[in-house]
Amino acid sequence: MYEIVKTPKQQKRFEKTWEYFCEKFCWINDPYAADGIRYNLISKNKRMRVIRKRVIGTVEFIPYNPTNPHSTVEGRYPFSKLNEITSNLDFVWEIDKLCIHEDFQRAGNFEVFMHIMYDHILRYKAKYYVALIEKRLYRLIKFYYGYGVERTGSELAGPASTLIPVMIDVEKIVTKEKYVEKLIQTGKQPENSLPSKRKTFTH
């Protein structure tokens, strides 16, 4: 299950989960983008007839703008030099703040991120995603998305982990009809939101 972050309470839960990992692995905690779309990955536990929600993962999608001084990716890898990106600027998003709490890893929870991404694709008509992804996580994403995930450059060494520059081609993923059909059937739409249009870039 997942939810789109819209309320201060949801944002606080997002920050608590993400910043825990930043501190633990010495990751850079980029600013929370004003035009970013954030999702919480939720685990439900039922105790004493009360359903308790716990945020076990996070991801943020940010409209890509190569001139944005606060870009989470462009200053570390020149995605703006890729033809696929420059030709589709209004339909490119950065992926940032992607994590799953260690207590819930290797339990099938990563599949929910597939549903989250597809939800975001439907709402904002994304064509490409760009990201700097931790090496182990990159392997997992590559396993799920296959040839739709393209490594675009050399590894970037960080203080506690290695990052891989990645471009995700949405068309190569969604054209797999059986894959998409399964994704739609098994995915859960968030309860607190409706489809909306992509925001326009300001250059």
Short mmCIF file of N, CA and C in Angstrom, two decimals, residues 95-163:
data_model
loop_
_atom_site.label_atom_id
_atom_site.label_comp_id
_atom_site.label_asym_id
_atom_site.label_seq_id
_atom_site.Cartn_x
_atom_site.Cartn_y
_atom_site.Cartn_z
N ILE A 95 14.22 11.02 -9.89
CA ILE A 95 13.83 10.16 -8.77
C ILE A 95 14.80 10.42 -7.64
N ASP A 96 14.29 10.73 -6.47
CA ASP A 96 15.13 11.01 -5.32
C ASP A 96 14.49 10.42 -4.07
N LYS A 97 15.29 10.32 -3.01
CA LYS A 97 14.81 9.90 -1.69
C LYS A 97 14.10 8.53 -1.74
N LEU A 98 14.72 7.62 -2.48
CA LEU A 98 14.17 6.27 -2.62
C LEU A 98 14.79 5.35 -1.57
N CYS A 99 13.97 4.77 -0.72
CA CYS A 99 14.48 3.87 0.30
C CYS A 99 13.38 2.95 0.82
N ILE A 100 13.80 1.83 1.39
CA ILE A 100 12.91 0.92 2.12
C ILE A 100 13.56 0.62 3.46
N HIS A 101 12.81 0.72 4.52
CA HIS A 101 13.36 0.46 5.85
C HIS A 101 13.94 -0.94 5.90
N GLU A 102 15.11 -1.05 6.51
CA GLU A 102 15.84 -2.32 6.53
C GLU A 102 15.03 -3.48 7.12
N ASP A 103 14.11 -3.18 8.04
CA ASP A 103 13.31 -4.24 8.65
C ASP A 103 12.31 -4.86 7.67
N PHE A 104 12.10 -4.18 6.51
CA PHE A 104 11.10 -4.64 5.55
C PHE A 104 11.71 -4.96 4.19
N GLN A 105 13.02 -5.03 4.13
CA GLN A 105 13.68 -5.41 2.90
C GLN A 105 13.64 -6.92 2.72
N ARG A 106 13.79 -7.37 1.48
CA ARG A 106 13.78 -8.80 1.14
C ARG A 106 12.48 -9.48 1.58
N ALA A 107 11.39 -8.73 1.50
CA ALA A 107 10.09 -9.29 1.88
C ALA A 107 9.04 -8.99 0.83
N GLY A 108 9.48 -8.66 -0.39
CA GLY A 108 8.54 -8.40 -1.47
C GLY A 108 7.98 -6.99 -1.49
N ASN A 109 8.41 -6.14 -0.55
CA ASN A 109 7.87 -4.78 -0.49
C ASN A 109 8.34 -3.89 -1.62
N PHE A 110 9.48 -4.23 -2.23
CA PHE A 110 9.98 -3.38 -3.30
C PHE A 110 9.02 -3.35 -4.48
N GLU A 111 8.22 -4.39 -4.66
CA GLU A 111 7.27 -4.43 -5.77
C GLU A 111 6.28 -3.27 -5.71
N VAL A 112 6.03 -2.76 -4.49
CA VAL A 112 5.10 -1.64 -4.36
C VAL A 112 5.63 -0.41 -5.10
N PHE A 113 6.95 -0.27 -5.17
CA PHE A 113 7.52 0.85 -5.91
C PHE A 113 7.17 0.77 -7.38
N MET A 114 6.96 -0.43 -7.89
CA MET A 114 6.51 -0.59 -9.27
C MET A 114 5.14 0.02 -9.44
N HIS A 115 4.26 -0.23 -8.46
CA HIS A 115 2.92 0.35 -8.51
C HIS A 115 2.97 1.87 -8.39
N ILE A 116 3.85 2.35 -7.51
CA ILE A 116 3.99 3.79 -7.32
C ILE A 116 4.45 4.46 -8.60
N MET A 117 5.45 3.89 -9.24
CA MET A 117 5.95 4.49 -10.48
C MET A 117 4.88 4.49 -11.56
N TYR A 118 4.15 3.40 -11.67
CA TYR A 118 3.11 3.35 -12.69
C TYR A 118 2.01 4.35 -12.39
N ASP A 119 1.69 4.52 -11.13
CA ASP A 119 0.71 5.53 -10.73
C ASP A 119 1.19 6.92 -11.15
N HIS A 120 2.47 7.20 -10.92
CA HIS A 120 3.03 8.50 -11.28
C HIS A 120 3.05 8.68 -12.80
N ILE A 121 3.37 7.62 -13.53
CA ILE A 121 3.37 7.69 -15.00
C ILE A 121 1.98 8.06 -15.51
N LEU A 122 0.95 7.43 -14.98
CA LEU A 122 -0.41 7.69 -15.42
C LEU A 122 -0.84 9.13 -15.12
N ARG A 123 -0.45 9.63 -13.97
CA ARG A 123 -0.89 10.96 -13.55
C ARG A 123 -0.16 12.09 -14.26
N TYR A 124 1.12 11.88 -14.54
CA TYR A 124 1.94 12.98 -15.03
C TYR A 124 2.54 12.73 -16.42
N LYS A 125 2.15 11.64 -17.06
CA LYS A 125 2.57 11.36 -18.44
C LYS A 125 4.09 11.37 -18.60
N ALA A 126 4.78 10.84 -17.62
CA ALA A 126 6.24 10.80 -17.67
C ALA A 126 6.72 9.90 -18.80
N LYS A 127 7.82 10.31 -19.44
CA LYS A 127 8.44 9.50 -20.50
C LYS A 127 9.79 8.94 -20.06
N TYR A 128 10.50 9.72 -19.25
CA TYR A 128 11.81 9.29 -18.76
C TYR A 128 11.97 9.67 -17.30
N TYR A 129 12.72 8.84 -16.58
CA TYR A 129 13.15 9.16 -15.23
C TYR A 129 14.68 9.13 -15.20
N VAL A 130 15.28 10.02 -14.44
CA VAL A 130 16.73 10.01 -14.24
C VAL A 130 17.00 9.97 -12.75
N ALA A 131 18.09 9.31 -12.39
CA ALA A 131 18.39 9.16 -10.97
C ALA A 131 19.82 8.73 -10.77
N LEU A 132 20.32 8.98 -9.56
CA LEU A 132 21.57 8.42 -9.09
C LEU A 132 21.19 7.42 -8.01
N ILE A 133 21.36 6.15 -8.30
CA ILE A 133 20.82 5.09 -7.46
C ILE A 133 21.94 4.28 -6.82
N GLU A 134 21.77 3.99 -5.54
CA GLU A 134 22.74 3.17 -4.82
C GLU A 134 22.93 1.84 -5.56
N LYS A 135 24.14 1.36 -5.61
CA LYS A 135 24.51 0.24 -6.47
C LYS A 135 23.65 -1.00 -6.25
N ARG A 136 23.43 -1.39 -5.02
CA ARG A 136 22.63 -2.59 -4.75
C ARG A 136 21.18 -2.38 -5.16
N LEU A 137 20.69 -1.18 -4.94
CA LEU A 137 19.31 -0.87 -5.32
C LEU A 137 19.18 -0.85 -6.84
N TYR A 138 20.21 -0.38 -7.51
CA TYR A 138 20.21 -0.37 -8.99
C TYR A 138 20.03 -1.79 -9.53
N ARG A 139 20.72 -2.75 -8.96
CA ARG A 139 20.61 -4.13 -9.40
C ARG A 139 19.18 -4.65 -9.24
N LEU A 140 18.54 -4.24 -8.14
CA LEU A 140 17.17 -4.67 -7.89
C LEU A 140 16.22 -4.04 -8.91
N ILE A 141 16.39 -2.75 -9.18
CA ILE A 141 15.55 -2.07 -10.15
C ILE A 141 15.76 -2.66 -11.55
N LYS A 142 16.99 -2.95 -11.87
CA LYS A 142 17.30 -3.56 -13.17
C LYS A 142 16.61 -4.91 -13.30
N PHE A 143 16.57 -5.65 -12.22
CA PHE A 143 15.92 -6.96 -12.22
C PHE A 143 14.43 -6.82 -12.53
N TYR A 144 13.77 -5.83 -11.94
CA TYR A 144 12.34 -5.66 -12.12
C TYR A 144 11.98 -5.03 -13.47
N TYR A 145 12.74 -4.02 -13.89
CA TYR A 145 12.38 -3.25 -15.07
C TYR A 145 13.14 -3.66 -16.33
N GLY A 146 14.17 -4.48 -16.19
CA GLY A 146 14.87 -5.01 -17.34
C GLY A 146 15.49 -3.95 -18.23
N TYR A 147 15.29 -4.11 -19.55
CA TYR A 147 15.98 -3.25 -20.50
C TYR A 147 15.43 -1.83 -20.52
N GLY A 148 14.39 -1.55 -19.76
CA GLY A 148 13.90 -0.18 -19.65
C GLY A 148 14.80 0.68 -18.77
N VAL A 149 15.71 0.03 -18.04
CA VAL A 149 16.64 0.74 -17.16
C VAL A 149 18.01 0.76 -17.81
N GLU A 150 18.54 1.96 -18.05
CA GLU A 150 19.83 2.08 -18.73
C GLU A 150 20.83 2.81 -17.85
N ARG A 151 21.93 2.17 -17.62
CA ARG A 151 23.04 2.81 -16.91
C ARG A 151 23.71 3.77 -17.88
N THR A 152 23.88 5.03 -17.49
CA THR A 152 24.35 6.03 -18.44
C THR A 152 25.78 6.49 -18.21
N GLY A 153 26.44 5.99 -17.17
CA GLY A 153 27.80 6.44 -16.91
C GLY A 153 28.50 5.59 -15.87
N SER A 154 29.69 6.02 -15.50
CA SER A 154 30.51 5.29 -14.54
C SER A 154 29.98 5.46 -13.13
N GLU A 155 30.39 4.56 -12.25
CA GLU A 155 30.00 4.63 -10.85
C GLU A 155 30.54 5.90 -10.21
N LEU A 156 29.76 6.44 -9.28
CA LEU A 156 30.16 7.62 -8.53
C LEU A 156 30.35 7.22 -7.07
N ALA A 157 31.54 7.39 -6.57
CA ALA A 157 31.83 6.97 -5.20
C ALA A 157 31.28 7.99 -4.21
N GLY A 158 30.60 7.48 -3.18
CA GLY A 158 30.08 8.32 -2.13
C GLY A 158 30.76 7.98 -0.81
N PRO A 159 30.42 8.68 0.28
CA PRO A 159 31.07 8.43 1.57
C PRO A 159 30.79 7.04 2.13
N ALA A 160 29.64 6.47 1.80
CA ALA A 160 29.31 5.16 2.37
C ALA A 160 28.71 4.20 1.34
N SER A 161 28.55 4.66 0.10
CA SER A 161 27.94 3.81 -0.92
C SER A 161 28.36 4.29 -2.31
N THR A 162 28.11 3.44 -3.30
CA THR A 162 28.41 3.78 -4.69
C THR A 162 27.13 4.06 -5.44
N LEU A 163 27.10 5.15 -6.21
CA LEU A 163 25.91 5.55 -6.95
C LEU A 163 26.08 5.26 -8.45
#
